[in-house]
Coordinates of C-alpha atoms in Angstrom, one line a residue:
X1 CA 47.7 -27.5 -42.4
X2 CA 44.9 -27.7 -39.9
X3 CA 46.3 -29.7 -36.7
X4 CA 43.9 -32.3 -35.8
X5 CA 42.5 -32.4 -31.9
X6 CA 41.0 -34.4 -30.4
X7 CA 37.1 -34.3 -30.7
X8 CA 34.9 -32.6 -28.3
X9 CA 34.1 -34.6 -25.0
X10 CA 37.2 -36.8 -25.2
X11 CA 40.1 -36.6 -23.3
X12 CA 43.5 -37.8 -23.4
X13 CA 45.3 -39.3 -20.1
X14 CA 49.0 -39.2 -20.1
X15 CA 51.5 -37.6 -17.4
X16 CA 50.0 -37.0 -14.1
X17 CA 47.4 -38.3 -15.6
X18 CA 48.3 -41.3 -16.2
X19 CA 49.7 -42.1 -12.8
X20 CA 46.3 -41.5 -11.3
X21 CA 44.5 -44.3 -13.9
X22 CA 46.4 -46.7 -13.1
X23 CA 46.6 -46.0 -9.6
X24 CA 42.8 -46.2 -8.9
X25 CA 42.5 -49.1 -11.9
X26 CA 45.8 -50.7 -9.7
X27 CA 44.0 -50.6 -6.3
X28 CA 40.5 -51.6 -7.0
X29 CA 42.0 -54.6 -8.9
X30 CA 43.7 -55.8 -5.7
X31 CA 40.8 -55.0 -3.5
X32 CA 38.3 -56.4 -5.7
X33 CA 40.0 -59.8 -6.2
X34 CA 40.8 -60.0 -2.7
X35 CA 37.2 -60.4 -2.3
X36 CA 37.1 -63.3 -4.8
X37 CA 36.2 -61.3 -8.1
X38 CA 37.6 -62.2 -11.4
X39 CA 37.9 -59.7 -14.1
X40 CA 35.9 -59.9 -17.1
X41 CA 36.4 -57.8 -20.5
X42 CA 33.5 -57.5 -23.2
X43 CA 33.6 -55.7 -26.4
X44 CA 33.2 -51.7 -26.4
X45 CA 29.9 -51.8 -28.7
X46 CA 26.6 -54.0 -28.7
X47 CA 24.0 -54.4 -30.6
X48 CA 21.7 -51.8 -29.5
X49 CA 18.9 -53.5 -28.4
X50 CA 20.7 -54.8 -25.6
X51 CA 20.9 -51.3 -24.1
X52 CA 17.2 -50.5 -25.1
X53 CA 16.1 -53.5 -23.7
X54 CA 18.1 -53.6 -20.6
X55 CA 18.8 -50.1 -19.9
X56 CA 15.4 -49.1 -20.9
X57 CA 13.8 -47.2 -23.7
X58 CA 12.3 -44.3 -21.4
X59 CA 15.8 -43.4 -19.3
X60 CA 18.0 -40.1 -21.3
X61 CA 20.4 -43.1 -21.4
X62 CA 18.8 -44.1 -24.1
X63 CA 16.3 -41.5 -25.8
X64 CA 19.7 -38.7 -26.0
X65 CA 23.0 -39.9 -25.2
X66 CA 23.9 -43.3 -26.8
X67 CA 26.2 -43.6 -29.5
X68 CA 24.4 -45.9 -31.7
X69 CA 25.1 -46.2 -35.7
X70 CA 24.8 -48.7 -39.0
X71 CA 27.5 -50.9 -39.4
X72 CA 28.1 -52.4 -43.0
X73 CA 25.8 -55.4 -42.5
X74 CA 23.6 -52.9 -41.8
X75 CA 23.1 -53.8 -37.8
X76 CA 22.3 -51.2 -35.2
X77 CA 25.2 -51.2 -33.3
X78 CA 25.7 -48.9 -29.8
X79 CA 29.1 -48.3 -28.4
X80 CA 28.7 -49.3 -24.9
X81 CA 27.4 -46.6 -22.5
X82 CA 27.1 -48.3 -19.4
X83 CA 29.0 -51.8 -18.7
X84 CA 26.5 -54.0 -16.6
X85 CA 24.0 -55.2 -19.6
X86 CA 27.0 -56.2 -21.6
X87 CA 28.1 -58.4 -18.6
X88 CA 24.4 -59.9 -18.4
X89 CA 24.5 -60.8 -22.2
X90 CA 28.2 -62.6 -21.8
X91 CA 26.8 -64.3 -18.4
X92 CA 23.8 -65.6 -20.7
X93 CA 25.7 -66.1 -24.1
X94 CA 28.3 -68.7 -22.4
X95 CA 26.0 -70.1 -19.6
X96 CA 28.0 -69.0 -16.6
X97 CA 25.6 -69.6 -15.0
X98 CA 25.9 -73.6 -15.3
X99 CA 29.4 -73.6 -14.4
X100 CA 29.0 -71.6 -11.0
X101 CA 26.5 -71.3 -8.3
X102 CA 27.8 -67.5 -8.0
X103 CA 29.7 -65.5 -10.2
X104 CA 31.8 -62.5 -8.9
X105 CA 33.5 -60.1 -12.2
X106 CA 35.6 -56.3 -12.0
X107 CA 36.1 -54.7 -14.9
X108 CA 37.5 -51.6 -15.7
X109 CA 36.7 -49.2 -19.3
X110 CA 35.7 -46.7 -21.5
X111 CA 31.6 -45.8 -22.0
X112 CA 30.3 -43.5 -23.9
X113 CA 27.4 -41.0 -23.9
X114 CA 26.6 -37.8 -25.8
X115 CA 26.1 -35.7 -23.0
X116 CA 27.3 -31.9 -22.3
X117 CA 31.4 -32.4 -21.7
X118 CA 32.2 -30.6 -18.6
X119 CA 34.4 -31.2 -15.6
X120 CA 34.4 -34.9 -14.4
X121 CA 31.6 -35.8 -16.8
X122 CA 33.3 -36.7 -20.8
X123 CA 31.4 -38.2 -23.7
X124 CA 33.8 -41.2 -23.5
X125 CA 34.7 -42.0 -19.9
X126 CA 36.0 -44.5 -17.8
X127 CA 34.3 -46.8 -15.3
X128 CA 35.4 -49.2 -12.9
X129 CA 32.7 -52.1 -11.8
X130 CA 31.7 -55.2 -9.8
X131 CA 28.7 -57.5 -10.7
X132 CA 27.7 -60.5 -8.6
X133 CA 25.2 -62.7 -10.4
X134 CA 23.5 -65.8 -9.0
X135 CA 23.0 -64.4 -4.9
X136 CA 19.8 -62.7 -3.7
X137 CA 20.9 -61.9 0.1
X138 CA 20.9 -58.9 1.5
X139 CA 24.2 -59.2 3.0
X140 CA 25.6 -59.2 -0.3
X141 CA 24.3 -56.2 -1.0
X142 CA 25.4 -54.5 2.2
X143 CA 28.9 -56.1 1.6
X144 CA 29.5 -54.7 -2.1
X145 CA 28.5 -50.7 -0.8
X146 CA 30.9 -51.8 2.0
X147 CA 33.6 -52.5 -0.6
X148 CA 32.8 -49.5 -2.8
X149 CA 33.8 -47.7 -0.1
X150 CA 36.9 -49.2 1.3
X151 CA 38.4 -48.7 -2.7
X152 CA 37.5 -44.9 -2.3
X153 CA 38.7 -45.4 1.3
X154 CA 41.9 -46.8 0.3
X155 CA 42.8 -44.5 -2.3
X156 CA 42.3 -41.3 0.3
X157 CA 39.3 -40.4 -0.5
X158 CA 37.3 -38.5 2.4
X159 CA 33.9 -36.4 2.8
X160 CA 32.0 -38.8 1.4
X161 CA 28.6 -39.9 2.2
X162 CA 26.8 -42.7 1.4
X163 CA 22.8 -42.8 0.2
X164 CA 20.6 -45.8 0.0
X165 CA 16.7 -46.5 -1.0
X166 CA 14.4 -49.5 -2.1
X167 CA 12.8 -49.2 -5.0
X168 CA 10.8 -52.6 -4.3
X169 CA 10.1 -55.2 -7.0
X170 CA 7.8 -54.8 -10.2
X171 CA 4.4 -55.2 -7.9
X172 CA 5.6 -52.2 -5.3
X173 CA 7.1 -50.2 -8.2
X174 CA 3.7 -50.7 -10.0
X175 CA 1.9 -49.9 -6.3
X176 CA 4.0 -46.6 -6.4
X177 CA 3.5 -45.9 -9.5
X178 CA -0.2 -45.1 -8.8
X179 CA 0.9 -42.8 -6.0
X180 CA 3.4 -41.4 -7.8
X181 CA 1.6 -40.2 -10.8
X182 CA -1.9 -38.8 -8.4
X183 CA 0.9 -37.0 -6.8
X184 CA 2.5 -35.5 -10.2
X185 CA -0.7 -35.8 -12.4
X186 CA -2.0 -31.6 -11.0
X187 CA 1.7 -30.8 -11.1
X188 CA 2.3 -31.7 -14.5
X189 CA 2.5 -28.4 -16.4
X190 CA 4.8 -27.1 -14.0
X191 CA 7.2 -30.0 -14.9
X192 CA 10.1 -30.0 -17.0
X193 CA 9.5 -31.1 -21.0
X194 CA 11.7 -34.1 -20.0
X195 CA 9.3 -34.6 -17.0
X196 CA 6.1 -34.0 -18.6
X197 CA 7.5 -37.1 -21.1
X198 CA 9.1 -39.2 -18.5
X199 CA 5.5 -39.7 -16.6
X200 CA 3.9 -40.9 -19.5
X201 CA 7.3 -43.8 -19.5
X202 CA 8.5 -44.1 -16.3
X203 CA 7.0 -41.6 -14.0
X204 CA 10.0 -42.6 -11.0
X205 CA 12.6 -41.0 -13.0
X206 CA 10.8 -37.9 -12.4
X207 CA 12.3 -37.7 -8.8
X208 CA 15.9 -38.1 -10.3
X209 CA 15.4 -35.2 -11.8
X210 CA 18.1 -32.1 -11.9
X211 CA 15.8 -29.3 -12.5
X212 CA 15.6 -27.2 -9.8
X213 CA 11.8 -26.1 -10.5
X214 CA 11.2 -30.5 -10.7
X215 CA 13.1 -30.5 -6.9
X216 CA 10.7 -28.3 -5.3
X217 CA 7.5 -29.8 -7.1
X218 CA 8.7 -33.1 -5.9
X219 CA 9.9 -32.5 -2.8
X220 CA 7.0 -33.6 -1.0
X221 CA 6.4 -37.0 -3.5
X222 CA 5.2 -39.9 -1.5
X223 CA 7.9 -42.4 -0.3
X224 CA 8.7 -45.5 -2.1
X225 CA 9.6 -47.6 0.5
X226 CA 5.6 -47.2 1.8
X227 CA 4.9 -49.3 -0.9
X228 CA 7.4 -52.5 -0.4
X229 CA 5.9 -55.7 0.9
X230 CA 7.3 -57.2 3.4
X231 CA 9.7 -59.2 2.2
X232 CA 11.4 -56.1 0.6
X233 CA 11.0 -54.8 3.8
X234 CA 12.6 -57.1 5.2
X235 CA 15.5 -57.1 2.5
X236 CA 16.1 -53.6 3.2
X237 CA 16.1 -53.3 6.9
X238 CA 18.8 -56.6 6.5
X239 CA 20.8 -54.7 4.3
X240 CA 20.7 -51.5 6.5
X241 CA 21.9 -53.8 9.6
X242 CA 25.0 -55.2 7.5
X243 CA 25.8 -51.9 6.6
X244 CA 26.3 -51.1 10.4
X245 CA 28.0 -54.2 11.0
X246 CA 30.6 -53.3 8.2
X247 CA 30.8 -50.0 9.8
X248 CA 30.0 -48.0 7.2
X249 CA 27.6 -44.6 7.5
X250 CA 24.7 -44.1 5.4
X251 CA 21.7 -41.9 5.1
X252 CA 18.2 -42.8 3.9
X253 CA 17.3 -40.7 0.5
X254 CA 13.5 -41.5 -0.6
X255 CA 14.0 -39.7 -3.8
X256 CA 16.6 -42.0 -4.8
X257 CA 16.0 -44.3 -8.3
X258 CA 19.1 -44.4 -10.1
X259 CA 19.0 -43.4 -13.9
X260 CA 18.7 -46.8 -15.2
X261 CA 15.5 -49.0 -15.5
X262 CA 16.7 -52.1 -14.4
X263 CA 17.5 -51.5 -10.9
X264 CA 14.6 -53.3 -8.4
X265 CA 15.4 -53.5 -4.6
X266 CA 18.2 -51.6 -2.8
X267 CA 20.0 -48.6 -4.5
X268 CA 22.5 -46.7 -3.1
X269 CA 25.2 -43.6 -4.3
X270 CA 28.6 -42.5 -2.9
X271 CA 28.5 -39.0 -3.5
X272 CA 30.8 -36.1 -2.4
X273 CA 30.5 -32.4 -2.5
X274 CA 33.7 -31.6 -3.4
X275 CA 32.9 -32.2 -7.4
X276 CA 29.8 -29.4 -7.7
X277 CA 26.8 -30.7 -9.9
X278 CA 28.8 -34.1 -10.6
X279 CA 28.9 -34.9 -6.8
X280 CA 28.0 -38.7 -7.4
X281 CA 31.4 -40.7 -7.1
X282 CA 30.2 -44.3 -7.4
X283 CA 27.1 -46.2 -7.7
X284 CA 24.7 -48.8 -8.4
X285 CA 22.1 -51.4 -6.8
X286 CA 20.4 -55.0 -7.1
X287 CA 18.8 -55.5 -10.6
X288 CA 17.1 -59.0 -9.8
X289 CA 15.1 -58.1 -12.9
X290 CA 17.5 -57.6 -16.0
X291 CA 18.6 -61.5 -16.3
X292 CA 14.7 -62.5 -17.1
X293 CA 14.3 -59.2 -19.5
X294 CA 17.7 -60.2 -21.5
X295 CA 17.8 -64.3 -21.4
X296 CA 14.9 -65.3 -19.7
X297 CA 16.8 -66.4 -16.5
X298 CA 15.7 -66.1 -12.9
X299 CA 18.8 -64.4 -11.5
X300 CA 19.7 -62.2 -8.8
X301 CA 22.7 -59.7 -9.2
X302 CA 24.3 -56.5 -7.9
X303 CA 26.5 -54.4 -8.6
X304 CA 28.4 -51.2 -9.1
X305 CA 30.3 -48.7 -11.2
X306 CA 32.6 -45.9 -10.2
X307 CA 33.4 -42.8 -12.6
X308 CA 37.5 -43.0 -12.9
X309 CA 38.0 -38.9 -14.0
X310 CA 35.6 -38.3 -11.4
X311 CA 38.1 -40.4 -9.0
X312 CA 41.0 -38.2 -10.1
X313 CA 39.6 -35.1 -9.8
X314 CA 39.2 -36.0 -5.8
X315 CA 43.2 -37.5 -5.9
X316 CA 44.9 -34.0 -6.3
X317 CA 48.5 -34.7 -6.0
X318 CA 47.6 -37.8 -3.2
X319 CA 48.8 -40.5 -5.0
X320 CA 51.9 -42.5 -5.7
X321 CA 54.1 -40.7 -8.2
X322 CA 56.1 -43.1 -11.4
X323 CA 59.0 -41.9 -10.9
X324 CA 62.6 -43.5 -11.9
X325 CA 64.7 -45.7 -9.4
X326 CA 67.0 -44.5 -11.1
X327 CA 68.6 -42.1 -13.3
X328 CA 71.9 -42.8 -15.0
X329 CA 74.8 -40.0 -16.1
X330 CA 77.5 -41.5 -18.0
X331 CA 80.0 -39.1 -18.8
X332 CA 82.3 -39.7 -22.0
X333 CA 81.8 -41.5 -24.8
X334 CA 84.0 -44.3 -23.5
X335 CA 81.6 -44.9 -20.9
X336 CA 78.9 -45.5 -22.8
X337 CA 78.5 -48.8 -22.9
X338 CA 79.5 -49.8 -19.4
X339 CA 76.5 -47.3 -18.9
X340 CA 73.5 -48.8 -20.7
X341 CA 74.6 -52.5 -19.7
X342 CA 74.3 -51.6 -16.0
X343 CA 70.8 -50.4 -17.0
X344 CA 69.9 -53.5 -18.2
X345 CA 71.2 -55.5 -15.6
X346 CA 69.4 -53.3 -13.7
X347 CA 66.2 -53.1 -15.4
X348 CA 65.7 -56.5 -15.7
X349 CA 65.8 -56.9 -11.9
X350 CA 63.1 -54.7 -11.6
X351 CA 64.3 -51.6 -11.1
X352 CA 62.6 -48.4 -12.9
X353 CA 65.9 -46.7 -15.1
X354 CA 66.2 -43.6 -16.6
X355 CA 69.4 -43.2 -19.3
X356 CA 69.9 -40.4 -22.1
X357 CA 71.0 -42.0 -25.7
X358 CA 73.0 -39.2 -26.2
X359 CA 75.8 -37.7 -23.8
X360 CA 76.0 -34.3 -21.9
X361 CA 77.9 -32.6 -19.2
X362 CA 76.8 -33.0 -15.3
X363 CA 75.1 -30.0 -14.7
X364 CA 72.9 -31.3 -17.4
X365 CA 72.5 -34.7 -16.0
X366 CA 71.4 -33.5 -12.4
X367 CA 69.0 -30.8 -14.4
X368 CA 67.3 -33.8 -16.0
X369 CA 67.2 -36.3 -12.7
X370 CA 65.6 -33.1 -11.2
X371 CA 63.3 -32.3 -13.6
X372 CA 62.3 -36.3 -13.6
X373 CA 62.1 -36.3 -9.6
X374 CA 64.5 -39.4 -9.4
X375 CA 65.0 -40.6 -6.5
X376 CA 69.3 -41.8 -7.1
X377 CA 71.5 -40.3 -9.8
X378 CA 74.2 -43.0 -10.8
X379 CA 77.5 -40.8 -11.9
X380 CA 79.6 -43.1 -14.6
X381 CA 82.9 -41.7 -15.2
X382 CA 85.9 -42.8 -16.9
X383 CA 87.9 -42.7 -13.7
X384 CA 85.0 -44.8 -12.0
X385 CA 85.0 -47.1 -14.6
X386 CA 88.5 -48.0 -15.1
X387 CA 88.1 -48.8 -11.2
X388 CA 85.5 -50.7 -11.7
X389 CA 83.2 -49.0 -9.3
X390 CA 80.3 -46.2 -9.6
X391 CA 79.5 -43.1 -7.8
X392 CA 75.7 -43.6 -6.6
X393 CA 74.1 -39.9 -5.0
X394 CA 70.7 -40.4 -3.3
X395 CA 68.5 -37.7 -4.2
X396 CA 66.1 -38.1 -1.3
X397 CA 68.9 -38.0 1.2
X398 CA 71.0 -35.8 -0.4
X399 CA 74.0 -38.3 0.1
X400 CA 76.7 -39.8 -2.4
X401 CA 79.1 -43.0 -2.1
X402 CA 81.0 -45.4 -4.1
X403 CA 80.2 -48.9 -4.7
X404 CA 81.1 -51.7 -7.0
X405 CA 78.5 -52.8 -9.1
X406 CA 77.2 -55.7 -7.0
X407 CA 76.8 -53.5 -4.2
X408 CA 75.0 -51.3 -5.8
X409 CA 72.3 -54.2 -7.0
X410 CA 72.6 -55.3 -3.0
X411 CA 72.0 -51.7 -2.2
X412 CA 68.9 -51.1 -4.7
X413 CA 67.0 -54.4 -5.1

């Protein structure tokens, strides 16, 4: 019989692994709601003119890589690939935006998106995020890259730099937009096919190209931010003298758009070089836009998403191992049951406990707490227990005493 794997572009997390997740999904919960977020969970698919009207019909988000199929009512459903429309549409569906002058959400899941798999990039992958809805300042904006980077800060993340533009609001875009396209207009044949398209749609999107060839034809495009008005100006300049009060280093990248259509004011990237081709870590901007195009709502909002695999790929082994408290050898049948009550005693206090249902000889047990890097070994014997006491060995300390059992829960709690 065939064994069944998993499909291509997926991934499972376990092990290691696993430990990694939760520690990044762990820490940017606690930083996140330190700054007053709340999380927020919406379903994994939508109907998918959400994402084609709020992602954008001419981004490769949408043209090649959503996951979109016919449901039995015969809807046009779209697992999610990106998580901030879906926020937008719960924010409008339940009116949020009555009950609070400024909403602050996390959340933390898979997306999908049929793209090539390779290293840090997965057809179903996992994002952590922030949206702020309902505040137009500039210090907000400042203060969100600011705390983007503390999470990759905090988890021991270094070499990273940070890159912000302006793409302006819809008059400066549409301003640019004539620049852009005299610029690209002799140029065209030269393009990419994806180019050649995307100037016809979206002609910005041009500049986020990867193409090599596209790099060079573009690298003398005109400059967005010649285009803003003042107030965006203004916006951006404010948002670029937060940044230095926050401490945080940043470098000015004209070329930068972002692959989604909604984005309108500041945009920024976290990227590293550590991760080749798939250097950007984290990401996102102000889309003051997408409220009016999904609910008709004159909105503000910001935000940002972070790649988790991406995340763990820069961890390597720094970061806080699950490991056992504990791990408990009983020896002899007779001590058995002295055994696994102590480990629920124990367990139940809070302590992480590691016991084998079945019994074995010593050199087995100290094998197995080995191989499980615990950090005690508790050695149950029939001696010790007729006594009444246990023989603890710490395993990071390589030392070894005997204590009744209430010293041993004053000892490890």
């Amino acid at each position: 019989m065939k064994l069944i794997k998993a499909v291509r572009g997926t991934k499972d997390i376990y092990g290691s692994d696993a430990d990694k997740y939760n520690y990044i999904v762990n820490t940017a919960q606690k930083l996140f709601e330190d700054y007053g977020y709340t999380m927020i969970k919406t379903p994994i698919f939508e109907e998918t003119d959400l994402f084609k009207r709020g992602i954008g019909e001419g981004t490769d988000v949408v043209e090649k890589e959503m996951y979109t199929f016919t449901d039995r009512g015969e809807r046009s459903i779209t697992l999610r690939p990106e998580g901030t429309a879906a926020v937008v549409r719960c924010f409008l569906e339940n009116k949020i935006y009555a009950q609070e002058d400024i909403s602050r959400f996390y959340y933390a899941g898979s997306m999908f998106r049929y793209e090539r798999p390779q290293a840090g990039r997965q057809r179903e992958f996992n994002q952590i995020g922030v949206e702020v809805l309902g505040e137009s300042s500039p210090i907000l904006d400042a203060e969100v890259i600011a705390m983007g980077y503390t999470l990759l800060e905090k988890l021991g993340i270094t070499d990273l730099a940070v890159n912000i533009n302006s793409v302006g609001g819809k008059d400066s875009r549409m301003k640019y937009r004539k620049t852009l396209l005299s610029y690209l207009e002799p140029k065209k044949e030269e393009l990419c096919d994806d180019c050649r398209m995307r100037i016809e749609k979206n002609p910005l999107r041009v500049l986020d190209c990867k193409n090599e060839k596209c790099k060079e034809l573009t690298i003398d495009a005109p400059i967005i931010t010649d285009s803003l008005n003042e107030e965006e100006k203004v916006h951006y300049e404010t948002v670029k003298k937060y940044l230095d009060i926050f401490g945080v280093k940043y470098i000015e990248d004209p070329k930068l758009v972002r692959g989604l259509d909604y984005y309108s004011s500041t945009v920024y990237e976290i990227i590293t070089n550590k991760l080749g081709s798939q250097g950007t870590v984290l990401g996102g901007g102000r889309y003051d836009n997408l409220l009016k195009q999904l609910g008709d709502k004159d909105i503000p909002a910001f935000g940002f998403a972070a790649g988790v695999e991406r995340v763990m790929m820069l961890l390597g082994d720094n970061y806080p191992k699950n490991t056992p408290d504990l791990y408990i050898a009983w020896l002899g049948e007779n001590t058995r049951d002295f055994a696994f009550k102590i480990a629920q005693d124990l367990r139940v206090s809070g302590l992480k406990v590691i016991i084998d249902y079945n019994g074995k000889g010593m050199k087995s047990h100290m094998k197995k707490a080995d191989k499980i890097q615990a950090k005690n070994v508790l050695i149950i014997g029939e001696d010790e227990m007729d006594k009444g006491v246990v023989l603890l060995k710490d395993f990071v300390n390589r030392t070894q005493e005997e204590l009744t059992v209430e010293q041993l829960k004053e000892k490890l709690l």
